[in-house]
Amino acid sequence: MPYCEVDRYQAGDKWEGVRLFYRRYGRGATKVLLVIGLAGTHDSWGPQIRGLTGSMEPADGGDVPEPAARTDEEAAAPATATAPEEEDVGEGIEVCCFDNRGVGRSTIPPHKSYYSTAIMARDALALMDHLGWKKAHVFGHSMGAMISCKLAAMAPHRLSSLALLNVTGGGMECFPKVDAQMLSLAFRFLRARTPEQRALVDLETHYTKEYLDEEVESCTRRAILYKVNM
């Protein structure tokens, strides 16, 4: 069952375990950990998984049931690590993606104090331990990229490489430059009434016009990304 217990939190007079739901795709010595952003789930990585492994068939089986409810005695017991799997050999790629705490099939802790990029970086590190991965190429998107940066700072020896997408370094750089283009995007976003309209504005928020208008085979990147977003 693809769940990994990574942490515990106190709920009243009980201690509950935090379980991450994860999926693995492909097999091989090269390991890739995908860390999704705010409100995203493991399903968001479909195009990247297909590109890296050539398949969307999970290596750990199909749909799985939710984990059974645990007794108070089980919840109070110390967490035990799963025996690491043997490292795969060969030239293939094994990809793991997961639901961060608070979304998807993973546990939803009740208080905001249980959520921070540092805590979620420790979650990702615990998942690597659970999988028996000594090192991995880590790819983070948006908030997942911030989590990945924390992971790199905590355990640089566990990363083969670090790739970041749609992320900021923090500070004043977080705030966009207010100009005519930004005001136009904000106005169009507020006027958008359908998911299709919002998706078009979202693309122009994250990518330049030159990039979106670039031809790829028989269509533009804008058309490809719009299809992926929808």
JSON list of N, CA and C in Angstrom, two decimals, residues 172-211:
[
{"chain": "A", "resi": 172, "resn": "MET", "atom": "N", "xyz": [11.27, 40.81, -1.19]},
{"chain": "A", "resi": 172, "resn": "MET", "atom": "CA", "xyz": [10.53, 41.71, -2.06]},
{"chain": "A", "resi": 172, "resn": "MET", "atom": "C", "xyz": [10.36, 41.16, -3.47]},
{"chain": "A", "resi": 173, "resn": "GLU", "atom": "N", "xyz": [11.18, 40.14, -3.83]},
{"chain": "A", "resi": 173, "resn": "GLU", "atom": "CA", "xyz": [11.06, 39.53, -5.15]},
{"chain": "A", "resi": 173, "resn": "GLU", "atom": "C", "xyz": [9.72, 38.81, -5.31]},
{"chain": "A", "resi": 174, "resn": "CYS", "atom": "N", "xyz": [9.04, 38.52, -4.20]},
{"chain": "A", "resi": 174, "resn": "CYS", "atom": "CA", "xyz": [7.75, 37.85, -4.26]},
{"chain": "A", "resi": 174, "resn": "CYS", "atom": "C", "xyz": [6.69, 38.73, -4.92]},
{"chain": "A", "resi": 175, "resn": "PHE", "atom": "N", "xyz": [6.88, 40.05, -4.85]},
{"chain": "A", "resi": 175, "resn": "PHE", "atom": "CA", "xyz": [5.84, 40.96, -5.33]},
{"chain": "A", "resi": 175, "resn": "PHE", "atom": "C", "xyz": [6.11, 41.31, -6.80]},
{"chain": "A", "resi": 176, "resn": "PRO", "atom": "N", "xyz": [5.10, 41.13, -7.65]},
{"chain": "A", "resi": 176, "resn": "PRO", "atom": "CA", "xyz": [5.29, 41.44, -9.07]},
{"chain": "A", "resi": 176, "resn": "PRO", "atom": "C", "xyz": [5.42, 42.93, -9.30]},
{"chain": "A", "resi": 177, "resn": "LYS", "atom": "N", "xyz": [6.11, 43.28, -10.37]},
{"chain": "A", "resi": 177, "resn": "LYS", "atom": "CA", "xyz": [6.24, 44.68, -10.76]},
{"chain": "A", "resi": 177, "resn": "LYS", "atom": "C", "xyz": [4.89, 45.17, -11.26]},
{"chain": "A", "resi": 178, "resn": "VAL", "atom": "N", "xyz": [4.44, 46.28, -10.72]},
{"chain": "A", "resi": 178, "resn": "VAL", "atom": "CA", "xyz": [3.14, 46.83, -11.12]},
{"chain": "A", "resi": 178, "resn": "VAL", "atom": "C", "xyz": [3.34, 47.70, -12.35]},
{"chain": "A", "resi": 179, "resn": "ASP", "atom": "N", "xyz": [2.89, 47.20, -13.49]},
{"chain": "A", "resi": 179, "resn": "ASP", "atom": "CA", "xyz": [2.96, 47.96, -14.74]},
{"chain": "A", "resi": 179, "resn": "ASP", "atom": "C", "xyz": [1.68, 47.72, -15.52]},
{"chain": "A", "resi": 180, "resn": "ALA", "atom": "N", "xyz": [1.61, 48.22, -16.73]},
{"chain": "A", "resi": 180, "resn": "ALA", "atom": "CA", "xyz": [0.39, 48.12, -17.53]},
{"chain": "A", "resi": 180, "resn": "ALA", "atom": "C", "xyz": [0.02, 46.66, -17.80]},
{"chain": "A", "resi": 181, "resn": "GLN", "atom": "N", "xyz": [1.03, 45.84, -18.07]},
{"chain": "A", "resi": 181, "resn": "GLN", "atom": "CA", "xyz": [0.75, 44.43, -18.34]},
{"chain": "A", "resi": 181, "resn": "GLN", "atom": "C", "xyz": [0.16, 43.73, -17.12]},
{"chain": "A", "resi": 182, "resn": "MET", "atom": "N", "xyz": [0.74, 43.99, -15.94]},
{"chain": "A", "resi": 182, "resn": "MET", "atom": "CA", "xyz": [0.26, 43.35, -14.72]},
{"chain": "A", "resi": 182, "resn": "MET", "atom": "C", "xyz": [-1.17, 43.80, -14.39]},
{"chain": "A", "resi": 183, "resn": "LEU", "atom": "N", "xyz": [-1.45, 45.09, -14.57]},
{"chain": "A", "resi": 183, "resn": "LEU", "atom": "CA", "xyz": [-2.79, 45.60, -14.31]},
{"chain": "A", "resi": 183, "resn": "LEU", "atom": "C", "xyz": [-3.80, 45.00, -15.29]},
{"chain": "A", "resi": 184, "resn": "SER", "atom": "N", "xyz": [-3.38, 44.82, -16.54]},
{"chain": "A", "resi": 184, "resn": "SER", "atom": "CA", "xyz": [-4.26, 44.20, -17.53]},
{"chain": "A", "resi": 184, "resn": "SER", "atom": "C", "xyz": [-4.57, 42.76, -17.17]},
{"chain": "A", "resi": 185, "resn": "LEU", "atom": "N", "xyz": [-3.54, 42.00, -16.73]},
{"chain": "A", "resi": 185, "resn": "LEU", "atom": "CA", "xyz": [-3.76, 40.61, -16.33]},
{"chain": "A", "resi": 185, "resn": "LEU", "atom": "C", "xyz": [-4.70, 40.52, -15.13]},
{"chain": "A", "resi": 186, "resn": "ALA", "atom": "N", "xyz": [-4.49, 41.42, -14.16]},
{"chain": "A", "resi": 186, "resn": "ALA", "atom": "CA", "xyz": [-5.35, 41.41, -12.97]},
{"chain": "A", "resi": 186, "resn": "ALA", "atom": "C", "xyz": [-6.80, 41.71, -13.35]},
{"chain": "A", "resi": 187, "resn": "PHE", "atom": "N", "xyz": [-6.99, 42.66, -14.23]},
{"chain": "A", "resi": 187, "resn": "PHE", "atom": "CA", "xyz": [-8.34, 43.03, -14.66]},
{"chain": "A", "resi": 187, "resn": "PHE", "atom": "C", "xyz": [-9.01, 41.86, -15.40]},
{"chain": "A", "resi": 188, "resn": "ARG", "atom": "N", "xyz": [-8.25, 41.21, -16.31]},
{"chain": "A", "resi": 188, "resn": "ARG", "atom": "CA", "xyz": [-8.80, 40.08, -17.06]},
{"chain": "A", "resi": 188, "resn": "ARG", "atom": "C", "xyz": [-9.11, 38.90, -16.15]},
{"chain": "A", "resi": 189, "resn": "PHE", "atom": "N", "xyz": [-8.26, 38.69, -15.14]},
{"chain": "A", "resi": 189, "resn": "PHE", "atom": "CA", "xyz": [-8.51, 37.57, -14.22]},
{"chain": "A", "resi": 189, "resn": "PHE", "atom": "C", "xyz": [-9.78, 37.81, -13.42]},
{"chain": "A", "resi": 190, "resn": "LEU", "atom": "N", "xyz": [-9.98, 39.04, -12.97]},
{"chain": "A", "resi": 190, "resn": "LEU", "atom": "CA", "xyz": [-11.19, 39.34, -12.19]},
{"chain": "A", "resi": 190, "resn": "LEU", "atom": "C", "xyz": [-12.45, 39.22, -13.04]},
{"chain": "A", "resi": 191, "resn": "ARG", "atom": "N", "xyz": [-12.31, 39.48, -14.33]},
{"chain": "A", "resi": 191, "resn": "ARG", "atom": "CA", "xyz": [-13.47, 39.40, -15.23]},
{"chain": "A", "resi": 191, "resn": "ARG", "atom": "C", "xyz": [-13.74, 37.97, -15.70]},
{"chain": "A", "resi": 192, "resn": "ALA", "atom": "N", "xyz": [-12.77, 37.08, -15.56]},
{"chain": "A", "resi": 192, "resn": "ALA", "atom": "CA", "xyz": [-12.92, 35.70, -16.04]},
{"chain": "A", "resi": 192, "resn": "ALA", "atom": "C", "xyz": [-14.04, 35.00, -15.28]},
{"chain": "A", "resi": 193, "resn": "ARG", "atom": "N", "xyz": [-14.91, 34.36, -16.00]},
{"chain": "A", "resi": 193, "resn": "ARG", "atom": "CA", "xyz": [-16.06, 33.70, -15.38]},
{"chain": "A", "resi": 193, "resn": "ARG", "atom": "C", "xyz": [-16.04, 32.18, -15.54]},
{"chain": "A", "resi": 194, "resn": "THR", "atom": "N", "xyz": [-15.18, 31.68, -16.41]},
{"chain": "A", "resi": 194, "resn": "THR", "atom": "CA", "xyz": [-15.14, 30.24, -16.65]},
{"chain": "A", "resi": 194, "resn": "THR", "atom": "C", "xyz": [-13.72, 29.72, -16.43]},
{"chain": "A", "resi": 195, "resn": "PRO", "atom": "N", "xyz": [-13.57, 28.41, -16.17]},
{"chain": "A", "resi": 195, "resn": "PRO", "atom": "CA", "xyz": [-12.22, 27.84, -16.04]},
{"chain": "A", "resi": 195, "resn": "PRO", "atom": "C", "xyz": [-11.37, 28.06, -17.29]},
{"chain": "A", "resi": 196, "resn": "GLU", "atom": "N", "xyz": [-11.99, 28.04, -18.48]},
{"chain": "A", "resi": 196, "resn": "GLU", "atom": "CA", "xyz": [-11.26, 28.25, -19.71]},
{"chain": "A", "resi": 196, "resn": "GLU", "atom": "C", "xyz": [-10.67, 29.65, -19.78]},
{"chain": "A", "resi": 197, "resn": "GLN", "atom": "N", "xyz": [-11.45, 30.65, -19.39]},
{"chain": "A", "resi": 197, "resn": "GLN", "atom": "CA", "xyz": [-10.97, 32.03, -19.39]},
{"chain": "A", "resi": 197, "resn": "GLN", "atom": "C", "xyz": [-9.84, 32.22, -18.37]},
{"chain": "A", "resi": 198, "resn": "ARG", "atom": "N", "xyz": [-10.00, 31.62, -17.20]},
{"chain": "A", "resi": 198, "resn": "ARG", "atom": "CA", "xyz": [-8.97, 31.76, -16.16]},
{"chain": "A", "resi": 198, "resn": "ARG", "atom": "C", "xyz": [-7.68, 31.05, -16.58]},
{"chain": "A", "resi": 199, "resn": "ALA", "atom": "N", "xyz": [-7.82, 29.92, -17.28]},
{"chain": "A", "resi": 199, "resn": "ALA", "atom": "CA", "xyz": [-6.62, 29.19, -17.72]},
{"chain": "A", "resi": 199, "resn": "ALA", "atom": "C", "xyz": [-5.79, 30.02, -18.69]},
{"chain": "A", "resi": 200, "resn": "LEU", "atom": "N", "xyz": [-6.46, 30.75, -19.59]},
{"chain": "A", "resi": 200, "resn": "LEU", "atom": "CA", "xyz": [-5.74, 31.58, -20.55]},
{"chain": "A", "resi": 200, "resn": "LEU", "atom": "C", "xyz": [-4.97, 32.70, -19.85]},
{"chain": "A", "resi": 201, "resn": "VAL", "atom": "N", "xyz": [-5.61, 33.32, -18.85]},
{"chain": "A", "resi": 201, "resn": "VAL", "atom": "CA", "xyz": [-4.93, 34.38, -18.09]},
{"chain": "A", "resi": 201, "resn": "VAL", "atom": "C", "xyz": [-3.79, 33.80, -17.28]},
{"chain": "A", "resi": 202, "resn": "ASP", "atom": "N", "xyz": [-4.00, 32.62, -16.72]},
{"chain": "A", "resi": 202, "resn": "ASP", "atom": "CA", "xyz": [-2.98, 31.98, -15.89]},
{"chain": "A", "resi": 202, "resn": "ASP", "atom": "C", "xyz": [-1.71, 31.73, -16.71]},
{"chain": "A", "resi": 203, "resn": "LEU", "atom": "N", "xyz": [-1.85, 31.31, -17.95]},
{"chain": "A", "resi": 203, "resn": "LEU", "atom": "CA", "xyz": [-0.68, 31.08, -18.81]},
{"chain": "A", "resi": 203, "resn": "LEU", "atom": "C", "xyz": [0.12, 32.35, -19.00]},
{"chain": "A", "resi": 204, "resn": "GLU", "atom": "N", "xyz": [-0.55, 33.48, -19.23]},
{"chain": "A", "resi": 204, "resn": "GLU", "atom": "CA", "xyz": [0.15, 34.74, -19.46]},
{"chain": "A", "resi": 204, "resn": "GLU", "atom": "C", "xyz": [0.75, 35.29, -18.17]},
{"chain": "A", "resi": 205, "resn": "THR", "atom": "N", "xyz": [0.26, 34.82, -17.04]},
{"chain": "A", "resi": 205, "resn": "THR", "atom": "CA", "xyz": [0.83, 35.22, -15.75]},
{"chain": "A", "resi": 205, "resn": "THR", "atom": "C", "xyz": [2.17, 34.54, -15.51]},
{"chain": "A", "resi": 206, "resn": "HIS", "atom": "N", "xyz": [2.30, 33.29, -15.99]},
{"chain": "A", "resi": 206, "resn": "HIS", "atom": "CA", "xyz": [3.49, 32.50, -15.68]},
{"chain": "A", "resi": 206, "resn": "HIS", "atom": "C", "xyz": [4.53, 32.46, -16.79]},
{"chain": "A", "resi": 207, "resn": "TYR", "atom": "N", "xyz": [4.13, 32.77, -18.03]},
{"chain": "A", "resi": 207, "resn": "TYR", "atom": "CA", "xyz": [5.05, 32.64, -19.15]},
{"chain": "A", "resi": 207, "resn": "TYR", "atom": "C", "xyz": [5.05, 33.91, -19.99]},
{"chain": "A", "resi": 208, "resn": "THR", "atom": "N", "xyz": [6.16, 34.16, -20.69]},
{"chain": "A", "resi": 208, "resn": "THR", "atom": "CA", "xyz": [6.24, 35.32, -21.55]},
{"chain": "A", "resi": 208, "resn": "THR", "atom": "C", "xyz": [5.48, 35.07, -22.85]},
{"chain": "A", "resi": 209, "resn": "LYS", "atom": "N", "xyz": [5.11, 36.15, -23.53]},
{"chain": "A", "resi": 209, "resn": "LYS", "atom": "CA", "xyz": [4.39, 36.05, -24.80]},
{"chain": "A", "resi": 209, "resn": "LYS", "atom": "C", "xyz": [5.26, 35.33, -25.84]},
{"chain": "A", "resi": 210, "resn": "GLU", "atom": "N", "xyz": [6.55, 35.63, -25.84]},
{"chain": "A", "resi": 210, "resn": "GLU", "atom": "CA", "xyz": [7.46, 35.01, -26.81]},
{"chain": "A", "resi": 210, "resn": "GLU", "atom": "C", "xyz": [7.49, 33.49, -26.63]},
{"chain": "A", "resi": 211, "resn": "TYR", "atom": "N", "xyz": [7.52, 33.04, -25.37]},
{"chain": "A", "resi": 211, "resn": "TYR", "atom": "CA", "xyz": [7.54, 31.60, -25.08]},
{"chain": "A", "resi": 211, "resn": "TYR", "atom": "C", "xyz": [6.23, 30.94, -25.50]}
]
